[in-house]
């Protein structure tokens, strides 16, 4: 399951059990997670809620907190589950390694991410922030700079635009706004 740990991941483990990082194929974190879970591996894919433009509207979407990465709990003792099937799992590129040694992740970090999961998915990361300088990309005000004020309804954004030496407050579709680099 995305955003949750399968099994009793937060319980104390013997010293032979550690968390590792899986590198996935592009945009296949969910597929890799599902396939690893079906093979009996204990995995964690932290998610975050973001505001994104789609079809000219602002939408809330859930995405992996770390694109192309997920965490897996493995037993490195000789009695542990075979690691060989991991690299041939659909959606997986391989284990992240330093040389030939798989990169271990501190269990405390996994626990911290797991405990913050509700915060990461409940409060979305906004596309535009109050006071941010934007550029109007199309329409009658194309090419003008605007200062983002707030979201105004589902498909409008309130911005300040400088016109003839005065600031004018306007509502513009978010799809018509771009961030200034």
PDB file of N, CA, C and O in Angstrom, residues 12-74:
ATOM      1  N   UNK A  12      10.207  -3.549  16.676  1.00  0.00           N
ATOM      2  CA  UNK A  12      11.645  -3.779  16.798  1.00  0.00           C
ATOM      3  C   UNK A  12      12.019  -5.038  16.019  1.00  0.00           C
ATOM      4  O   UNK A  12      11.344  -6.054  16.091  1.00  0.00           O
ATOM      5  N   UNK A  13      13.087  -4.951  15.251  1.00  0.00           N
ATOM      6  CA  UNK A  13      13.543  -6.071  14.441  1.00  0.00           C
ATOM      7  C   UNK A  13      14.886  -6.562  14.950  1.00  0.00           C
ATOM      8  O   UNK A  13      15.655  -5.803  15.526  1.00  0.00           O
ATOM      9  N   UNK A  14      15.174  -7.836  14.690  1.00  0.00           N
ATOM     10  CA  UNK A  14      16.525  -8.317  14.991  1.00  0.00           C
ATOM     11  C   UNK A  14      17.536  -7.508  14.185  1.00  0.00           C
ATOM     12  O   UNK A  14      17.186  -6.893  13.181  1.00  0.00           O
ATOM     13  N   UNK A  15      18.778  -7.523  14.616  1.00  0.00           N
ATOM     14  CA  UNK A  15      19.806  -6.717  13.961  1.00  0.00           C
ATOM     15  C   UNK A  15      20.068  -7.137  12.518  1.00  0.00           C
ATOM     16  O   UNK A  15      20.663  -6.382  11.763  1.00  0.00           O
ATOM     17  N   UNK A  16      19.613  -8.316  12.099  1.00  0.00           N
ATOM     18  CA  UNK A  16      19.836  -8.760  10.727  1.00  0.00           C
ATOM     19  C   UNK A  16      18.826  -8.143   9.756  1.00  0.00           C
ATOM     20  O   UNK A  16      18.964  -8.280   8.556  1.00  0.00           O
ATOM     21  N   UNK A  17      17.809  -7.451  10.277  1.00  0.00           N
ATOM     22  CA  UNK A  17      16.794  -6.851   9.422  1.00  0.00           C
ATOM     23  C   UNK A  17      17.053  -5.352   9.308  1.00  0.00           C
ATOM     24  O   UNK A  17      17.213  -4.663  10.302  1.00  0.00           O
ATOM     25  N   UNK A  18      17.091  -4.864   8.061  1.00  0.00           N
ATOM     26  CA  UNK A  18      17.364  -3.446   7.802  1.00  0.00           C
ATOM     27  C   UNK A  18      16.491  -2.946   6.671  1.00  0.00           C
ATOM     28  O   UNK A  18      15.967  -3.718   5.873  1.00  0.00           O
ATOM     29  N   UNK A  19      16.389  -1.621   6.591  1.00  0.00           N
ATOM     30  CA  UNK A  19      15.674  -0.968   5.490  1.00  0.00           C
ATOM     31  C   UNK A  19      16.684  -0.611   4.404  1.00  0.00           C
ATOM     32  O   UNK A  19      17.794  -0.178   4.688  1.00  0.00           O
ATOM     33  N   UNK A  20      16.251  -0.785   3.141  1.00  0.00           N
ATOM     34  CA  UNK A  20      17.074  -0.474   1.983  1.00  0.00           C
ATOM     35  C   UNK A  20      16.244   0.358   1.011  1.00  0.00           C
ATOM     36  O   UNK A  20      15.034   0.513   1.187  1.00  0.00           O
ATOM     37  N   UNK A  21      16.909   0.887  -0.021  1.00  0.00           N
ATOM     38  CA  UNK A  21      16.228   1.735  -1.005  1.00  0.00           C
ATOM     39  C   UNK A  21      16.152   1.002  -2.338  1.00  0.00           C
ATOM     40  O   UNK A  21      17.147   0.483  -2.822  1.00  0.00           O
ATOM     41  N   UNK A  22      14.949   1.014  -2.907  1.00  0.00           N
ATOM     42  CA  UNK A  22      14.723   0.454  -4.238  1.00  0.00           C
ATOM     43  C   UNK A  22      14.626   1.617  -5.222  1.00  0.00           C
ATOM     44  O   UNK A  22      13.925   2.594  -4.971  1.00  0.00           O
ATOM     45  N   UNK A  23      15.333   1.508  -6.342  1.00  0.00           N
ATOM     46  CA  UNK A  23      15.224   2.485  -7.425  1.00  0.00           C
ATOM     47  C   UNK A  23      14.247   1.898  -8.435  1.00  0.00           C
ATOM     48  O   UNK A  23      14.413   0.768  -8.873  1.00  0.00           O
ATOM     49  N   UNK A  24      13.199   2.662  -8.773  1.00  0.00           N
ATOM     50  CA  UNK A  24      12.173   2.152  -9.679  1.00  0.00           C
ATOM     51  C   UNK A  24      12.348   2.729 -11.077  1.00  0.00           C
ATOM     52  O   UNK A  24      13.092   3.685 -11.284  1.00  0.00           O
ATOM     53  N   UNK A  25      11.618   2.163 -12.004  1.00  0.00           N
ATOM     54  CA  UNK A  25      11.568   2.720 -13.348  1.00  0.00           C
ATOM     55  C   UNK A  25      10.726   3.997 -13.292  1.00  0.00           C
ATOM     56  O   UNK A  25       9.941   4.179 -12.368  1.00  0.00           O
ATOM     57  N   UNK A  26      10.888   4.911 -14.256  1.00  0.00           N
ATOM     58  CA  UNK A  26      10.149   6.179 -14.213  1.00  0.00           C
ATOM     59  C   UNK A  26       8.638   5.991 -14.084  1.00  0.00           C
ATOM     60  O   UNK A  26       8.041   5.209 -14.820  1.00  0.00           O
ATOM     61  N   UNK A  27       8.048   6.685 -13.109  1.00  0.00           N
ATOM     62  CA  UNK A  27       6.605   6.683 -12.829  1.00  0.00           C
ATOM     63  C   UNK A  27       6.034   5.285 -12.604  1.00  0.00           C
ATOM     64  O   UNK A  27       4.875   5.028 -12.903  1.00  0.00           O
ATOM     65  N   UNK A  28       6.846   4.369 -12.072  1.00  0.00           N
ATOM     66  CA  UNK A  28       6.372   3.011 -11.818  1.00  0.00           C
ATOM     67  C   UNK A  28       6.530   2.619 -10.350  1.00  0.00           C
ATOM     68  O   UNK A  28       6.631   1.437 -10.019  1.00  0.00           O
ATOM     69  N   UNK A  29       6.521   3.607  -9.465  1.00  0.00           N
ATOM     70  CA  UNK A  29       6.663   3.326  -8.035  1.00  0.00           C
ATOM     71  C   UNK A  29       5.524   2.443  -7.537  1.00  0.00           C
ATOM     72  O   UNK A  29       5.757   1.473  -6.806  1.00  0.00           O
ATOM     73  N   UNK A  30       4.283   2.764  -7.931  1.00  0.00           N
ATOM     74  CA  UNK A  30       3.118   1.978  -7.495  1.00  0.00           C
ATOM     75  C   UNK A  30       3.195   0.551  -8.012  1.00  0.00           C
ATOM     76  O   UNK A  30       2.900  -0.392  -7.284  1.00  0.00           O
ATOM     77  N   UNK A  31       3.565   0.409  -9.273  1.00  0.00           N
ATOM     78  CA  UNK A  31       3.661  -0.922  -9.881  1.00  0.00           C
ATOM     79  C   UNK A  31       4.727  -1.752  -9.160  1.00  0.00           C
ATOM     80  O   UNK A  31       4.507  -2.915  -8.843  1.00  0.00           O
ATOM     81  N   UNK A  32       5.878  -1.148  -8.904  1.00  0.00           N
ATOM     82  CA  UNK A  32       6.949  -1.853  -8.197  1.00  0.00           C
ATOM     83  C   UNK A  32       6.484  -2.245  -6.795  1.00  0.00           C
ATOM     84  O   UNK A  32       6.704  -3.378  -6.350  1.00  0.00           O
ATOM     85  N   UNK A  33       5.837  -1.309  -6.100  1.00  0.00           N
ATOM     86  CA  UNK A  33       5.346  -1.574  -4.748  1.00  0.00           C
ATOM     87  C   UNK A  33       4.373  -2.749  -4.753  1.00  0.00           C
ATOM     88  O   UNK A  33       4.518  -3.688  -3.967  1.00  0.00           O
ATOM     89  N   UNK A  34       3.400  -2.729  -5.638  1.00  0.00           N
ATOM     90  CA  UNK A  34       2.402  -3.799  -5.718  1.00  0.00           C
ATOM     91  C   UNK A  34       3.058  -5.143  -5.976  1.00  0.00           C
ATOM     92  O   UNK A  34       2.749  -6.136  -5.314  1.00  0.00           O
ATOM     93  N   UNK A  35       3.977  -5.183  -6.931  1.00  0.00           N
ATOM     94  CA  UNK A  35       4.631  -6.448  -7.276  1.00  0.00           C
ATOM     95  C   UNK A  35       5.532  -6.965  -6.159  1.00  0.00           C
ATOM     96  O   UNK A  35       5.595  -8.170  -5.921  1.00  0.00           O
ATOM     97  N   UNK A  36       6.212  -6.061  -5.456  1.00  0.00           N
ATOM     98  CA  UNK A  36       7.050  -6.492  -4.328  1.00  0.00           C
ATOM     99  C   UNK A  36       6.186  -7.022  -3.183  1.00  0.00           C
ATOM    100  O   UNK A  36       6.522  -8.033  -2.554  1.00  0.00           O
ATOM    101  N   UNK A  37       5.080  -6.341  -2.915  1.00  0.00           N
ATOM    102  CA  UNK A  37       4.176  -6.797  -1.847  1.00  0.00           C
ATOM    103  C   UNK A  37       3.595  -8.171  -2.179  1.00  0.00           C
ATOM    104  O   UNK A  37       3.464  -9.019  -1.297  1.00  0.00           O
ATOM    105  N   UNK A  38       3.258  -8.404  -3.442  1.00  0.00           N
ATOM    106  CA  UNK A  38       2.724  -9.708  -3.863  1.00  0.00           C
ATOM    107  C   UNK A  38       3.741 -10.825  -3.685  1.00  0.00           C
ATOM    108  O   UNK A  38       3.366 -11.979  -3.534  1.00  0.00           O
ATOM    109  N   UNK A  39       5.022 -10.473  -3.683  1.00  0.00           N
ATOM    110  CA  UNK A  39       6.079 -11.468  -3.471  1.00  0.00           C
ATOM    111  C   UNK A  39       6.396 -11.662  -1.989  1.00  0.00           C
ATOM    112  O   UNK A  39       7.277 -12.440  -1.640  1.00  0.00           O
ATOM    113  N   UNK A  40       5.700 -10.912  -1.127  1.00  0.00           N
ATOM    114  CA  UNK A  40       5.880 -11.078   0.312  1.00  0.00           C
ATOM    115  C   UNK A  40       6.909 -10.155   0.947  1.00  0.00           C
ATOM    116  O   UNK A  40       7.256 -10.320   2.110  1.00  0.00           O
ATOM    117  N   UNK A  41       7.397  -9.177   0.207  1.00  0.00           N
ATOM    118  CA  UNK A  41       8.359  -8.237   0.776  1.00  0.00           C
ATOM    119  C   UNK A  41       7.619  -7.150   1.562  1.00  0.00           C
ATOM    120  O   UNK A  41       6.484  -6.797   1.233  1.00  0.00           O
ATOM    121  N   UNK A  42       8.275  -6.624   2.567  1.00  0.00           N
ATOM    122  CA  UNK A  42       7.735  -5.537   3.381  1.00  0.00           C
ATOM    123  C   UNK A  42       8.275  -4.229   2.805  1.00  0.00           C
ATOM    124  O   UNK A  42       9.492  -4.033   2.751  1.00  0.00           O
ATOM    125  N   UNK A  43       7.372  -3.332   2.341  1.00  0.00           N
ATOM    126  CA  UNK A  43       7.781  -2.119   1.636  1.00  0.00           C
ATOM    127  C   UNK A  43       7.058  -0.894   2.171  1.00  0.00           C
ATOM    128  O   UNK A  43       6.003  -1.002   2.792  1.00  0.00           O
ATOM    129  N   UNK A  44       7.626   0.270   1.855  1.00  0.00           N
ATOM    130  CA  UNK A  44       7.018   1.542   2.238  1.00  0.00           C
ATOM    131  C   UNK A  44       7.256   2.573   1.138  1.00  0.00           C
ATOM    132  O   UNK A  44       8.380   2.772   0.700  1.00  0.00           O
ATOM    133  N   UNK A  45       6.174   3.184   0.674  1.00  0.00           N
ATOM    134  CA  UNK A  45       6.231   4.229  -0.337  1.00  0.00           C
ATOM    135  C   UNK A  45       5.580   5.475   0.244  1.00  0.00           C
ATOM    136  O   UNK A  45       4.362   5.605   0.250  1.00  0.00           O
ATOM    137  N   UNK A  46       6.393   6.423   0.781  1.00  0.00           N
ATOM    138  CA  UNK A  46       5.803   7.648   1.333  1.00  0.00           C
ATOM    139  C   UNK A  46       5.210   8.511   0.221  1.00  0.00           C
ATOM    140  O   UNK A  46       5.805   8.654  -0.841  1.00  0.00           O
ATOM    141  N   UNK A  47       4.027   9.053   0.472  1.00  0.00           N
ATOM    142  CA  UNK A  47       3.305   9.858  -0.504  1.00  0.00           C
ATOM    143  C   UNK A  47       3.131  11.290   0.010  1.00  0.00           C
ATOM    144  O   UNK A  47       3.197  11.535   1.208  1.00  0.00           O
ATOM    145  N   UNK A  48       2.898  12.212  -0.934  1.00  0.00           N
ATOM    146  CA  UNK A  48       2.631  13.610  -0.614  1.00  0.00           C
ATOM    147  C   UNK A  48       1.500  14.094  -1.518  1.00  0.00           C
ATOM    148  O   UNK A  48       1.378  13.638  -2.659  1.00  0.00           O
ATOM    149  N   UNK A  49       0.676  14.994  -1.011  1.00  0.00           N
ATOM    150  CA  UNK A  49      -0.390  15.588  -1.808  1.00  0.00           C
ATOM    151  C   UNK A  49       0.091  16.929  -2.353  1.00  0.00           C
ATOM    152  O   UNK A  49       0.599  17.755  -1.603  1.00  0.00           O
ATOM    153  N   UNK A  50      -0.053  17.104  -3.668  1.00  0.00           N
ATOM    154  CA  UNK A  50       0.391  18.312  -4.360  1.00  0.00           C
ATOM    155  C   UNK A  50      -0.754  18.916  -5.160  1.00  0.00           C
ATOM    156  O   UNK A  50      -1.653  18.203  -5.600  1.00  0.00           O
ATOM    157  N   UNK A  51      -0.682  20.209  -5.363  1.00  0.00           N
ATOM    158  CA  UNK A  51      -1.618  20.899  -6.236  1.00  0.00           C
ATOM    159  C   UNK A  51      -0.937  21.022  -7.594  1.00  0.00           C
ATOM    160  O   UNK A  51       0.177  21.525  -7.689  1.00  0.00           O
ATOM    161  N   UNK A  52      -1.597  20.537  -8.651  1.00  0.00           N
ATOM    162  CA  UNK A  52      -1.023  20.587  -9.995  1.00  0.00           C
ATOM    163  C   UNK A  52      -2.070  21.059 -10.986  1.00  0.00           C
ATOM    164  O   UNK A  52      -3.265  20.907 -10.755  1.00  0.00           O
ATOM    165  N   UNK A  53      -1.588  21.601 -12.093  1.00  0.00           N
ATOM    166  CA  UNK A  53      -2.475  21.987 -13.174  1.00  0.00           C
ATOM    167  C   UNK A  53      -2.738  20.790 -14.065  1.00  0.00           C
ATOM    168  O   UNK A  53      -1.814  20.076 -14.450  1.00  0.00           O
ATOM    169  N   UNK A  54      -3.989  20.572 -14.385  1.00  0.00           N
ATOM    170  CA  UNK A  54      -4.369  19.495 -15.285  1.00  0.00           C
ATOM    171  C   UNK A  54      -5.646  19.889 -15.999  1.00  0.00           C
ATOM    172  O   UNK A  54      -6.640  20.212 -15.351  1.00  0.00           O
ATOM    173  N   UNK A  55      -5.604  19.893 -17.337  1.00  0.00           N
ATOM    174  CA  UNK A  55      -6.760  20.287 -18.140  1.00  0.00           C
ATOM    175  C   UNK A  55      -7.248  21.682 -17.772  1.00  0.00           C
ATOM    176  O   UNK A  55      -8.439  21.933 -17.671  1.00  0.00           O
ATOM    177  N   UNK A  56      -6.309  22.568 -17.491  1.00  0.00           N
ATOM    178  CA  UNK A  56      -6.634  23.955 -17.203  1.00  0.00           C
ATOM    179  C   UNK A  56      -7.191  24.211 -15.816  1.00  0.00           C
ATOM    180  O   UNK A  56      -7.623  25.312 -15.521  1.00  0.00           O
ATOM    181  N   UNK A  57      -7.180  23.206 -14.968  1.00  0.00           N
ATOM    182  CA  UNK A  57      -7.722  23.345 -13.611  1.00  0.00           C
ATOM    183  C   UNK A  57      -6.678  22.939 -12.588  1.00  0.00           C
ATOM    184  O   UNK A  57      -5.781  22.147 -12.872  1.00  0.00           O
ATOM    185  N   UNK A  58      -6.824  23.469 -11.384  1.00  0.00           N
ATOM    186  CA  UNK A  58      -5.967  23.039 -10.278  1.00  0.00           C
ATOM    187  C   UNK A  58      -6.556  21.768  -9.688  1.00  0.00           C
ATOM    188  O   UNK A  58      -7.744  21.714  -9.364  1.00  0.00           O
ATOM    189  N   UNK A  59      -5.750  20.736  -9.587  1.00  0.00           N
ATOM    190  CA  UNK A  59      -6.187  19.457  -9.040  1.00  0.00           C
ATOM    191  C   UNK A  59      -5.246  19.036  -7.926  1.00  0.00           C
ATOM    192  O   UNK A  59      -4.049  19.328  -7.969  1.00  0.00           O
ATOM    193  N   UNK A  60      -5.777  18.318  -6.948  1.00  0.00           N
ATOM    194  CA  UNK A  60      -4.948  17.732  -5.903  1.00  0.00           C
ATOM    195  C   UNK A  60      -4.595  16.315  -6.328  1.00  0.00           C
ATOM    196  O   UNK A  60      -5.475  15.520  -6.671  1.00  0.00           O
ATOM    197  N   UNK A  61      -3.309  16.014  -6.329  1.00  0.00           N
ATOM    198  CA  UNK A  61      -2.843  14.680  -6.714  1.00  0.00           C
ATOM    199  C   UNK A  61      -1.900  14.145  -5.644  1.00  0.00           C
ATOM    200  O   UNK A  61      -1.217  14.911  -4.969  1.00  0.00           O
ATOM    201  N   UNK A  62      -1.897  12.833  -5.502  1.00  0.00           N
ATOM    202  CA  UNK A  62      -0.941  12.200  -4.597  1.00  0.00           C
ATOM    203  C   UNK A  62       0.186  11.623  -5.431  1.00  0.00           C
ATOM    204  O   UNK A  62      -0.059  10.926  -6.414  1.00  0.00           O
ATOM    205  N   UNK A  63       1.411  11.937  -5.019  1.00  0.00           N
ATOM    206  CA  UNK A  63       2.606  11.462  -5.713  1.00  0.00           C
ATOM    207  C   UNK A  63       3.598  10.947  -4.681  1.00  0.00           C
ATOM    208  O   UNK A  63       3.543  11.331  -3.513  1.00  0.00           O
ATOM    209  N   UNK A  64       4.532  10.106  -5.132  1.00  0.00           N
ATOM    210  CA  UNK A  64       5.581   9.667  -4.211  1.00  0.00           C
ATOM    211  C   UNK A  64       6.392  10.851  -3.697  1.00  0.00           C
ATOM    212  O   UNK A  64       6.706  11.770  -4.455  1.00  0.00           O
ATOM    213  N   UNK A  65       6.712  10.843  -2.415  1.00  0.00           N
ATOM    214  CA  UNK A  65       7.535  11.890  -1.815  1.00  0.00           C
ATOM    215  C   UNK A  65       8.920  11.901  -2.454  1.00  0.00           C
ATOM    216  O   UNK A  65       9.511  12.954  -2.667  1.00  0.00           O
ATOM    217  N   UNK A  66       9.432  10.714  -2.770  1.00  0.00           N
ATOM    218  CA  UNK A  66      10.734  10.573  -3.423  1.00  0.00           C
ATOM    219  C   UNK A  66      10.508   9.866  -4.765  1.00  0.00           C
ATOM    220  O   UNK A  66      10.511   8.635  -4.818  1.00  0.00           O
ATOM    221  N   UNK A  67      10.284  10.633  -5.853  1.00  0.00           N
ATOM    222  CA  UNK A  67      10.028   9.997  -7.143  1.00  0.00           C
ATOM    223  C   UNK A  67      11.124   9.008  -7.522  1.00  0.00           C
ATOM    224  O   UNK A  67      12.310   9.284  -7.364  1.00  0.00           O
ATOM    225  N   UNK A  68      10.712   7.846  -7.989  1.00  0.00           N
ATOM    226  CA  UNK A  68      11.557   6.734  -8.437  1.00  0.00           C
ATOM    227  C   UNK A  68      12.221   5.956  -7.298  1.00  0.00           C
ATOM    228  O   UNK A  68      13.106   5.137  -7.544  1.00  0.00           O
ATOM    229  N   UNK A  69      11.767   6.180  -6.046  1.00  0.00           N
ATOM    230  CA  UNK A  69      12.352   5.441  -4.924  1.00  0.00           C
ATOM    231  C   UNK A  69      11.263   4.949  -3.986  1.00  0.00           C
ATOM    232  O   UNK A  69      10.251   5.603  -3.780  1.00  0.00           O
ATOM    233  N   UNK A  70      11.489   3.776  -3.410  1.00  0.00           N
ATOM    234  CA  UNK A  70      10.673   3.267  -2.325  1.00  0.00           C
ATOM    235  C   UNK A  70      11.583   2.485  -1.390  1.00  0.00           C
ATOM    236  O   UNK A  70      12.732   2.206  -1.726  1.00  0.00           O
ATOM    237  N   UNK A  71      11.079   2.182  -0.217  1.00  0.00           N
ATOM    238  CA  UNK A  71      11.884   1.517   0.802  1.00  0.00           C
ATOM    239  C   UNK A  71      11.430   0.074   0.963  1.00  0.00           C
ATOM    240  O   UNK A  71      10.250  -0.224   0.850  1.00  0.00           O
ATOM    241  N   UNK A  72      12.384  -0.802   1.257  1.00  0.00           N
ATOM    242  CA  UNK A  72      12.093  -2.215   1.453  1.00  0.00           C
ATOM    243  C   UNK A  72      12.837  -2.708   2.687  1.00  0.00           C
ATOM    244  O   UNK A  72      13.983  -2.328   2.925  1.00  0.00           O
ATOM    245  N   UNK A  73      12.172  -3.514   3.477  1.00  0.00           N
ATOM    246  CA  UNK A  73      12.759  -4.080   4.691  1.00  0.00           C
ATOM    247  C   UNK A  73      13.198  -5.506   4.379  1.00  0.00           C
ATOM    248  O   UNK A  73      12.381  -6.335   3.962  1.00  0.00           O
ATOM    249  N   UNK A  74      14.488  -5.767   4.545  1.00  0.00           N
ATOM    250  CA  UNK A  74      15.040  -7.069   4.185  1.00  0.00           C
ATOM    251  C   UNK A  74      15.872  -7.654   5.321  1.00  0.00           C
ATOM    252  O   UNK A  74      16.518  -6.930   6.073  1.00  0.00           O
TER     253      UNK A  74
END
